[in-house]
Amino acid sequence: MNFPSLFSPLQVGPYRLTHRVVMAPLTRMRAERPSLAPRPLNAEYYAQRATPGGLIIAEASPVMAGGFGNPGVPGIHSEAQVKGWRAVVDAVHARGGLIFLQLWHVGRVSHSSFQPGGALPVAPSAVPISAELKTMTADGKPASYETPRALETSEIAGIVEAFRQGASNAMKAGFDGVEIHGANGYLIEQFLQSRSNLRTDRYGGGIESRARFLMEITEAVIGVWGASRVGVRLSPYGIANDSGEADPMPLYSHVVQTLNPLGLAYLHFIEPRSSGAGRAEVNHQNVPSAMVLFRPIWKGILITAGGFTGETANAAIADGHADAIAFGRIFISNPDLPRRLSQGLPLTPYNRATFYGGEEKGYTDYPVYGELEPA
Ligand SMILES: Cc1cc2nc3c(=O)[nH]c(=O)nc-3n(C[C@H](O)[C@H](O)[C@H](O)COP(=O)(O)O)c2cc1C
């Protein structure tokens, strides 16, 4: 019997991927300011990582002005941003690649300095992120997280509508699909989890009510794109941004089972061992494996990410735990990652200091194999 590998083709919705090395969504904070529109440098970065029939999931992009929590993050709520993204998408398509956009709202993982009118960030409930975690203001000064303002029930439809509009803007920009960011302690996950959601209306309380916000957003986005071009990202057992459900299994089993009949393009996990990899080097021990736990429940295409090497990725696919593997940090430093993995070539190490913000350095100057390393 022939087991599938990273280099077996894969059908994802209407798209035939030629390989299963997916580029994970990666916030890089290098959009144009103040428009927060992607610029030519961003198009070059994505084009470098595009391969014929390879899937890129572009970085998380807020669907409304109140959805930002980091400087220089590209949005998907203005004409200028749609135009900027259009150039990114065209550059990826010119190389035969596929590109989805990740739709984002950070909720309480923001600071009033990012908010229109300097208002408090919004969240399901007025529960702040732990004081042990620090953030930065819009002009880069260290700050504590504030206590967010709990959304009124009547405001929630407006946020669902912003996701619908963001999805529609992504379509105008020419993307091949969209991914809903339901992971890493951001707004959707704040609704899902009981520590951050103390609501007593129909968006809080039991699991079904806490999942309602995600489901309404997913249905709205499907209304724009059709289910086969929509993915959802979740991070069960994750702890990023002070997230974490005491007993994740009932919650996430319900979510996965509710998503099952929709016919999504894929479900995308962040493996708990890599939770928080955006902030620091992590390798959490003795944590469950999301793909192993949820594969038996999820009926569709499963993508997962978190500390994979070519070898462990191939094993996960051959063992049937996942259909494709998303790579984050090593895709930053290896623009030709699919080729390196297929040929067993050595990898260039990444430089965490240049992950967020800046220009070419640590962004578009990583070499393809055989070129000289940057000075
Ligand atoms: C610099 C950086 C930025 C990230 N930005 C995002 C993001 O925008 N959306 C998201 O869902 N995950 C984000 N992540 C998580 C990655 O998508 C990925 O799940 C994680 O890095 C684990 O994969 P890896 O071990 O291959 O890096 C980010 C991670 C890093 C290192």
mmCIF file of N, CA and C in Angstrom, residues 147-220:
data_model
loop_
_atom_site.group_PDB
_atom_site.id
_atom_site.type_symbol
_atom_site.label_atom_id
_atom_site.label_comp_id
_atom_site.label_asym_id
_atom_site.label_seq_id
_atom_site.Cartn_x
_atom_site.Cartn_y
_atom_site.Cartn_z
ATOM 1 N N THR A 147 -8.807 46.266 31.117
ATOM 2 C CA THR A 147 -10.041 45.473 31.233
ATOM 3 C C THR A 147 -10.930 45.843 30.055
ATOM 4 N N PRO A 148 -11.275 44.860 29.204
ATOM 5 C CA PRO A 148 -12.053 45.196 28.014
ATOM 6 C C PRO A 148 -13.499 45.537 28.368
ATOM 7 N N ARG A 149 -14.170 46.141 27.412
ATOM 8 C CA ARG A 149 -15.601 46.423 27.581
ATOM 9 C C ARG A 149 -16.406 45.255 27.020
ATOM 10 N N ALA A 150 -17.342 44.755 27.798
ATOM 11 C CA ALA A 150 -18.181 43.640 27.324
ATOM 12 C C ALA A 150 -19.117 44.139 26.227
ATOM 13 N N LEU A 151 -19.169 43.400 25.135
ATOM 14 C CA LEU A 151 -20.052 43.774 24.028
ATOM 15 C C LEU A 151 -21.514 43.648 24.455
ATOM 16 N N GLU A 152 -22.310 44.633 24.045
ATOM 17 C CA GLU A 152 -23.769 44.510 24.218
ATOM 18 C C GLU A 152 -24.256 43.431 23.249
ATOM 19 N N THR A 153 -25.303 42.747 23.604
ATOM 20 C CA THR A 153 -25.861 41.725 22.708
ATOM 21 C C THR A 153 -26.161 42.343 21.334
ATOM 22 N N SER A 154 -26.671 43.576 21.363
ATOM 23 C CA SER A 154 -27.081 44.234 20.113
ATOM 24 C C SER A 154 -25.886 44.581 19.215
ATOM 25 N N GLU A 155 -24.678 44.579 19.761
ATOM 26 C CA GLU A 155 -23.498 44.916 18.957
ATOM 27 C C GLU A 155 -22.932 43.704 18.210
ATOM 28 N N ILE A 156 -23.307 42.521 18.634
ATOM 29 C CA ILE A 156 -22.632 41.323 18.116
ATOM 30 C C ILE A 156 -22.910 41.129 16.628
ATOM 31 N N ALA A 157 -24.142 41.403 16.217
ATOM 32 C CA ALA A 157 -24.470 41.248 14.794
ATOM 33 C C ALA A 157 -23.562 42.127 13.930
ATOM 34 N N GLY A 158 -23.172 43.280 14.457
ATOM 35 C CA GLY A 158 -22.297 44.187 13.708
ATOM 36 C C GLY A 158 -20.915 43.570 13.493
ATOM 37 N N ILE A 159 -20.451 42.818 14.459
ATOM 38 C CA ILE A 159 -19.125 42.188 14.311
ATOM 39 C C ILE A 159 -19.228 41.012 13.338
ATOM 40 N N VAL A 160 -20.302 40.257 13.431
ATOM 41 C CA VAL A 160 -20.517 39.171 12.459
ATOM 42 C C VAL A 160 -20.571 39.777 11.053
ATOM 43 N N GLU A 161 -21.244 40.899 10.942
ATOM 44 C CA GLU A 161 -21.351 41.577 9.642
ATOM 45 C C GLU A 161 -19.965 42.045 9.161
ATOM 46 N N ALA A 162 -19.113 42.483 10.084
ATOM 47 C CA ALA A 162 -17.763 42.903 9.687
ATOM 48 C C ALA A 162 -16.980 41.708 9.132
ATOM 49 N N PHE A 163 -17.169 40.539 9.717
ATOM 50 C CA PHE A 163 -16.516 39.338 9.167
ATOM 51 C C PHE A 163 -17.064 39.041 7.775
ATOM 52 N N ARG A 164 -18.375 39.205 7.602
ATOM 53 C CA ARG A 164 -18.964 38.970 6.272
ATOM 54 C C ARG A 164 -18.380 39.961 5.264
ATOM 55 N N GLN A 165 -18.286 41.206 5.696
ATOM 56 C CA GLN A 165 -17.742 42.239 4.803
ATOM 57 C C GLN A 165 -16.264 41.969 4.512
ATOM 58 N N GLY A 166 -15.515 41.548 5.519
ATOM 59 C CA GLY A 166 -14.100 41.213 5.320
ATOM 60 C C GLY A 166 -13.947 40.077 4.320
ATOM 61 N N ALA A 167 -14.843 39.090 4.449
ATOM 62 C CA ALA A 167 -14.818 37.954 3.522
ATOM 63 C C ALA A 167 -15.109 38.442 2.105
ATOM 64 N N SER A 168 -16.058 39.342 1.995
ATOM 65 C CA SER A 168 -16.425 39.883 0.694
ATOM 66 C C SER A 168 -15.269 40.722 0.122
ATOM 67 N N ASN A 169 -14.604 41.488 0.988
ATOM 68 C CA ASN A 169 -13.440 42.264 0.535
ATOM 69 C C ASN A 169 -12.326 41.330 0.054
ATOM 70 N N ALA A 170 -12.136 40.224 0.762
ATOM 71 C CA ALA A 170 -11.098 39.266 0.355
ATOM 72 C C ALA A 170 -11.426 38.705 -1.023
ATOM 73 N N MET A 171 -12.704 38.522 -1.298
ATOM 74 C CA MET A 171 -13.094 38.033 -2.619
ATOM 75 C C MET A 171 -12.782 39.086 -3.680
ATOM 76 N N LYS A 172 -13.065 40.347 -3.333
ATOM 77 C CA LYS A 172 -12.749 41.443 -4.276
ATOM 78 C C LYS A 172 -11.251 41.500 -4.544
ATOM 79 N N ALA A 173 -10.453 41.164 -3.549
ATOM 80 C CA ALA A 173 -8.997 41.203 -3.709
ATOM 81 C C ALA A 173 -8.481 40.005 -4.507
ATOM 82 N N GLY A 174 -9.355 39.057 -4.797
ATOM 83 C CA GLY A 174 -8.961 37.935 -5.659
ATOM 84 C C GLY A 174 -8.474 36.698 -4.940
ATOM 85 N N PHE A 175 -8.577 36.681 -3.598
ATOM 86 C CA PHE A 175 -8.128 35.493 -2.858
ATOM 87 C C PHE A 175 -8.859 34.243 -3.336
ATOM 88 N N ASP A 176 -8.278 33.079 -3.044
ATOM 89 C CA ASP A 176 -8.886 31.799 -3.422
ATOM 90 C C ASP A 176 -9.838 31.294 -2.340
ATOM 91 N N GLY A 177 -9.769 31.889 -1.157
ATOM 92 C CA GLY A 177 -10.640 31.491 -0.067
ATOM 93 C C GLY A 177 -10.253 32.263 1.176
ATOM 94 N N VAL A 178 -10.923 31.963 2.279
ATOM 95 C CA VAL A 178 -10.618 32.640 3.541
ATOM 96 C C VAL A 178 -10.603 31.633 4.685
ATOM 97 N N GLU A 179 -9.851 32.004 5.717
ATOM 98 C CA GLU A 179 -9.801 31.196 6.943
ATOM 99 C C GLU A 179 -10.269 32.081 8.094
ATOM 100 N N ILE A 180 -11.142 31.562 8.919
ATOM 101 C CA ILE A 180 -11.643 32.293 10.084
ATOM 102 C C ILE A 180 -10.719 32.000 11.264
ATOM 103 N N HIS A 181 -10.202 33.065 11.871
ATOM 104 C CA HIS A 181 -9.244 32.901 12.968
ATOM 105 C C HIS A 181 -10.002 32.682 14.284
ATOM 106 N N GLY A 182 -10.165 31.423 14.617
ATOM 107 C CA GLY A 182 -10.853 31.078 15.859
ATOM 108 C C GLY A 182 -9.886 30.556 16.904
ATOM 109 N N ALA A 183 -8.619 30.930 16.802
ATOM 110 C CA ALA A 183 -7.566 30.344 17.650
ATOM 111 C C ALA A 183 -6.890 31.403 18.517
ATOM 112 N N ASN A 184 -5.908 30.934 19.300
ATOM 113 C CA ASN A 184 -4.910 31.787 19.962
ATOM 114 C C ASN A 184 -5.434 32.886 20.875
ATOM 115 N N GLY A 185 -6.606 32.691 21.453
ATOM 116 C CA GLY A 185 -7.065 33.648 22.459
ATOM 117 C C GLY A 185 -7.638 34.938 21.902
ATOM 118 N N TYR A 186 -7.927 35.006 20.613
ATOM 119 C CA TYR A 186 -8.512 36.219 20.031
ATOM 120 C C TYR A 186 -10.037 36.172 20.160
ATOM 121 N N LEU A 187 -10.720 37.165 19.583
ATOM 122 C CA LEU A 187 -12.129 37.383 19.930
ATOM 123 C C LEU A 187 -12.997 36.128 19.834
ATOM 124 N N ILE A 188 -12.857 35.380 18.737
ATOM 125 C CA ILE A 188 -13.737 34.208 18.592
ATOM 126 C C ILE A 188 -13.464 33.197 19.699
ATOM 127 N N GLU A 189 -12.181 32.997 19.992
ATOM 128 C CA GLU A 189 -11.854 32.039 21.068
ATOM 129 C C GLU A 189 -12.268 32.576 22.437
ATOM 130 N N GLN A 190 -12.242 33.904 22.591
ATOM 131 C CA GLN A 190 -12.714 34.497 23.855
ATOM 132 C C GLN A 190 -14.189 34.158 24.077
ATOM 133 N N PHE A 191 -14.956 34.126 22.992
ATOM 134 C CA PHE A 191 -16.360 33.710 23.112
ATOM 135 C C PHE A 191 -16.470 32.218 23.416
ATOM 136 N N LEU A 192 -15.600 31.421 22.771
ATOM 137 C CA LEU A 192 -15.704 29.964 22.945
ATOM 138 C C LEU A 192 -15.439 29.518 24.375
ATOM 139 N N GLN A 193 -14.491 30.192 25.020
ATOM 140 C CA GLN A 193 -13.964 29.627 26.272
ATOM 141 C C GLN A 193 -14.593 30.253 27.516
ATOM 142 N N SER A 194 -14.798 29.419 28.521
ATOM 143 C CA SER A 194 -15.588 29.849 29.681
ATOM 144 C C SER A 194 -14.869 30.858 30.568
ATOM 145 N N ARG A 195 -13.538 30.883 30.547
ATOM 146 C CA ARG A 195 -12.837 31.852 31.406
ATOM 147 C C ARG A 195 -13.008 33.279 30.913
ATOM 148 N N SER A 196 -13.133 33.430 29.589
ATOM 149 C CA SER A 196 -13.243 34.779 29.030
ATOM 150 C C SER A 196 -14.681 35.133 28.662
ATOM 151 N N ASN A 197 -15.582 34.180 28.730
ATOM 152 C CA ASN A 197 -16.977 34.431 28.368
ATOM 153 C C ASN A 197 -17.874 34.144 29.569
ATOM 154 N N LEU A 198 -18.306 35.234 30.228
ATOM 155 C CA LEU A 198 -19.178 35.095 31.404
ATOM 156 C C LEU A 198 -20.584 35.586 31.062
ATOM 157 N N ARG A 199 -20.896 35.630 29.778
ATOM 158 C CA ARG A 199 -22.163 36.229 29.338
ATOM 159 C C ARG A 199 -23.360 35.386 29.785
ATOM 160 N N THR A 200 -24.468 36.094 29.945
ATOM 161 C CA THR A 200 -25.700 35.396 30.323
ATOM 162 C C THR A 200 -26.737 35.483 29.203
ATOM 163 N N ASP A 201 -26.361 36.083 28.054
ATOM 164 C CA ASP A 201 -27.303 36.120 26.922
ATOM 165 C C ASP A 201 -27.101 34.865 26.071
ATOM 166 N N ARG A 202 -27.578 34.859 24.841
ATOM 167 C CA ARG A 202 -27.504 33.621 24.056
ATOM 168 C C ARG A 202 -26.104 33.341 23.505
ATOM 169 N N TYR A 203 -25.137 34.239 23.769
ATOM 170 C CA TYR A 203 -23.742 34.026 23.355
ATOM 171 C C TYR A 203 -22.861 33.542 24.506
ATOM 172 N N GLY A 204 -23.457 33.234 25.645
ATOM 173 C CA GLY A 204 -22.663 32.766 26.786
ATOM 174 C C GLY A 204 -23.393 31.683 27.556
ATOM 175 N N GLY A 205 -22.670 31.083 28.494
ATOM 176 C CA GLY A 205 -23.275 30.011 29.285
ATOM 177 C C GLY A 205 -22.802 28.668 28.779
ATOM 178 N N GLY A 206 -23.742 27.858 28.287
ATOM 179 C CA GLY A 206 -23.379 26.511 27.831
ATOM 180 C C GLY A 206 -22.510 26.546 26.578
ATOM 181 N N ILE A 207 -21.970 25.376 26.263
ATOM 182 C CA ILE A 207 -21.056 25.247 25.124
ATOM 183 C C ILE A 207 -21.705 25.715 23.827
ATOM 184 N N GLU A 208 -22.948 25.313 23.634
ATOM 185 C CA GLU A 208 -23.627 25.669 22.390
ATOM 186 C C GLU A 208 -23.747 27.190 22.249
ATOM 187 N N SER A 209 -24.023 27.849 23.362
ATOM 188 C CA SER A 209 -24.175 29.308 23.333
ATOM 189 C C SER A 209 -22.820 29.979 23.116
ATOM 190 N N ARG A 210 -21.784 29.459 23.747
ATOM 191 C CA ARG A 210 -20.455 30.059 23.569
ATOM 192 C C ARG A 210 -19.942 29.860 22.148
ATOM 193 N N ALA A 211 -20.394 28.785 21.486
ATOM 194 C CA ALA A 211 -19.959 28.524 20.103
ATOM 195 C C ALA A 211 -20.786 29.315 19.083
ATOM 196 N N ARG A 212 -21.861 29.972 19.550
ATOM 197 C CA ARG A 212 -22.786 30.624 18.609
ATOM 198 C C ARG A 212 -22.096 31.712 17.769
ATOM 199 N N PHE A 213 -21.220 32.481 18.397
ATOM 200 C CA PHE A 213 -20.538 33.580 17.688
ATOM 201 C C PHE A 213 -19.707 33.016 16.528
ATOM 202 N N LEU A 214 -18.922 31.978 16.801
ATOM 203 C CA LEU A 214 -18.148 31.330 15.726
ATOM 204 C C LEU A 214 -19.080 30.819 14.624
ATOM 205 N N MET A 215 -20.169 30.193 15.029
ATOM 206 C CA MET A 215 -21.063 29.607 14.018
ATOM 207 C C MET A 215 -21.729 30.695 13.178
ATOM 208 N N GLU A 216 -22.126 31.782 13.814
ATOM 209 C CA GLU A 216 -22.757 32.868 13.040
ATOM 210 C C GLU A 216 -21.762 33.475 12.057
ATOM 211 N N ILE A 217 -20.509 33.625 12.513
ATOM 212 C CA ILE A 217 -19.484 34.165 11.612
ATOM 213 C C ILE A 217 -19.245 33.180 10.474
ATOM 214 N N THR A 218 -19.133 31.911 10.806
ATOM 215 C CA THR A 218 -18.849 30.905 9.777
ATOM 216 C C THR A 218 -19.970 30.887 8.737
ATOM 217 N N GLU A 219 -21.209 30.947 9.208
ATOM 218 C CA GLU A 219 -22.316 30.954 8.243
ATOM 219 C C GLU A 219 -22.308 32.205 7.384
ATOM 220 N N ALA A 220 -21.985 33.342 7.994
ATOM 221 C CA ALA A 220 -21.944 34.599 7.228
ATOM 222 C C ALA A 220 -20.855 34.525 6.144
#
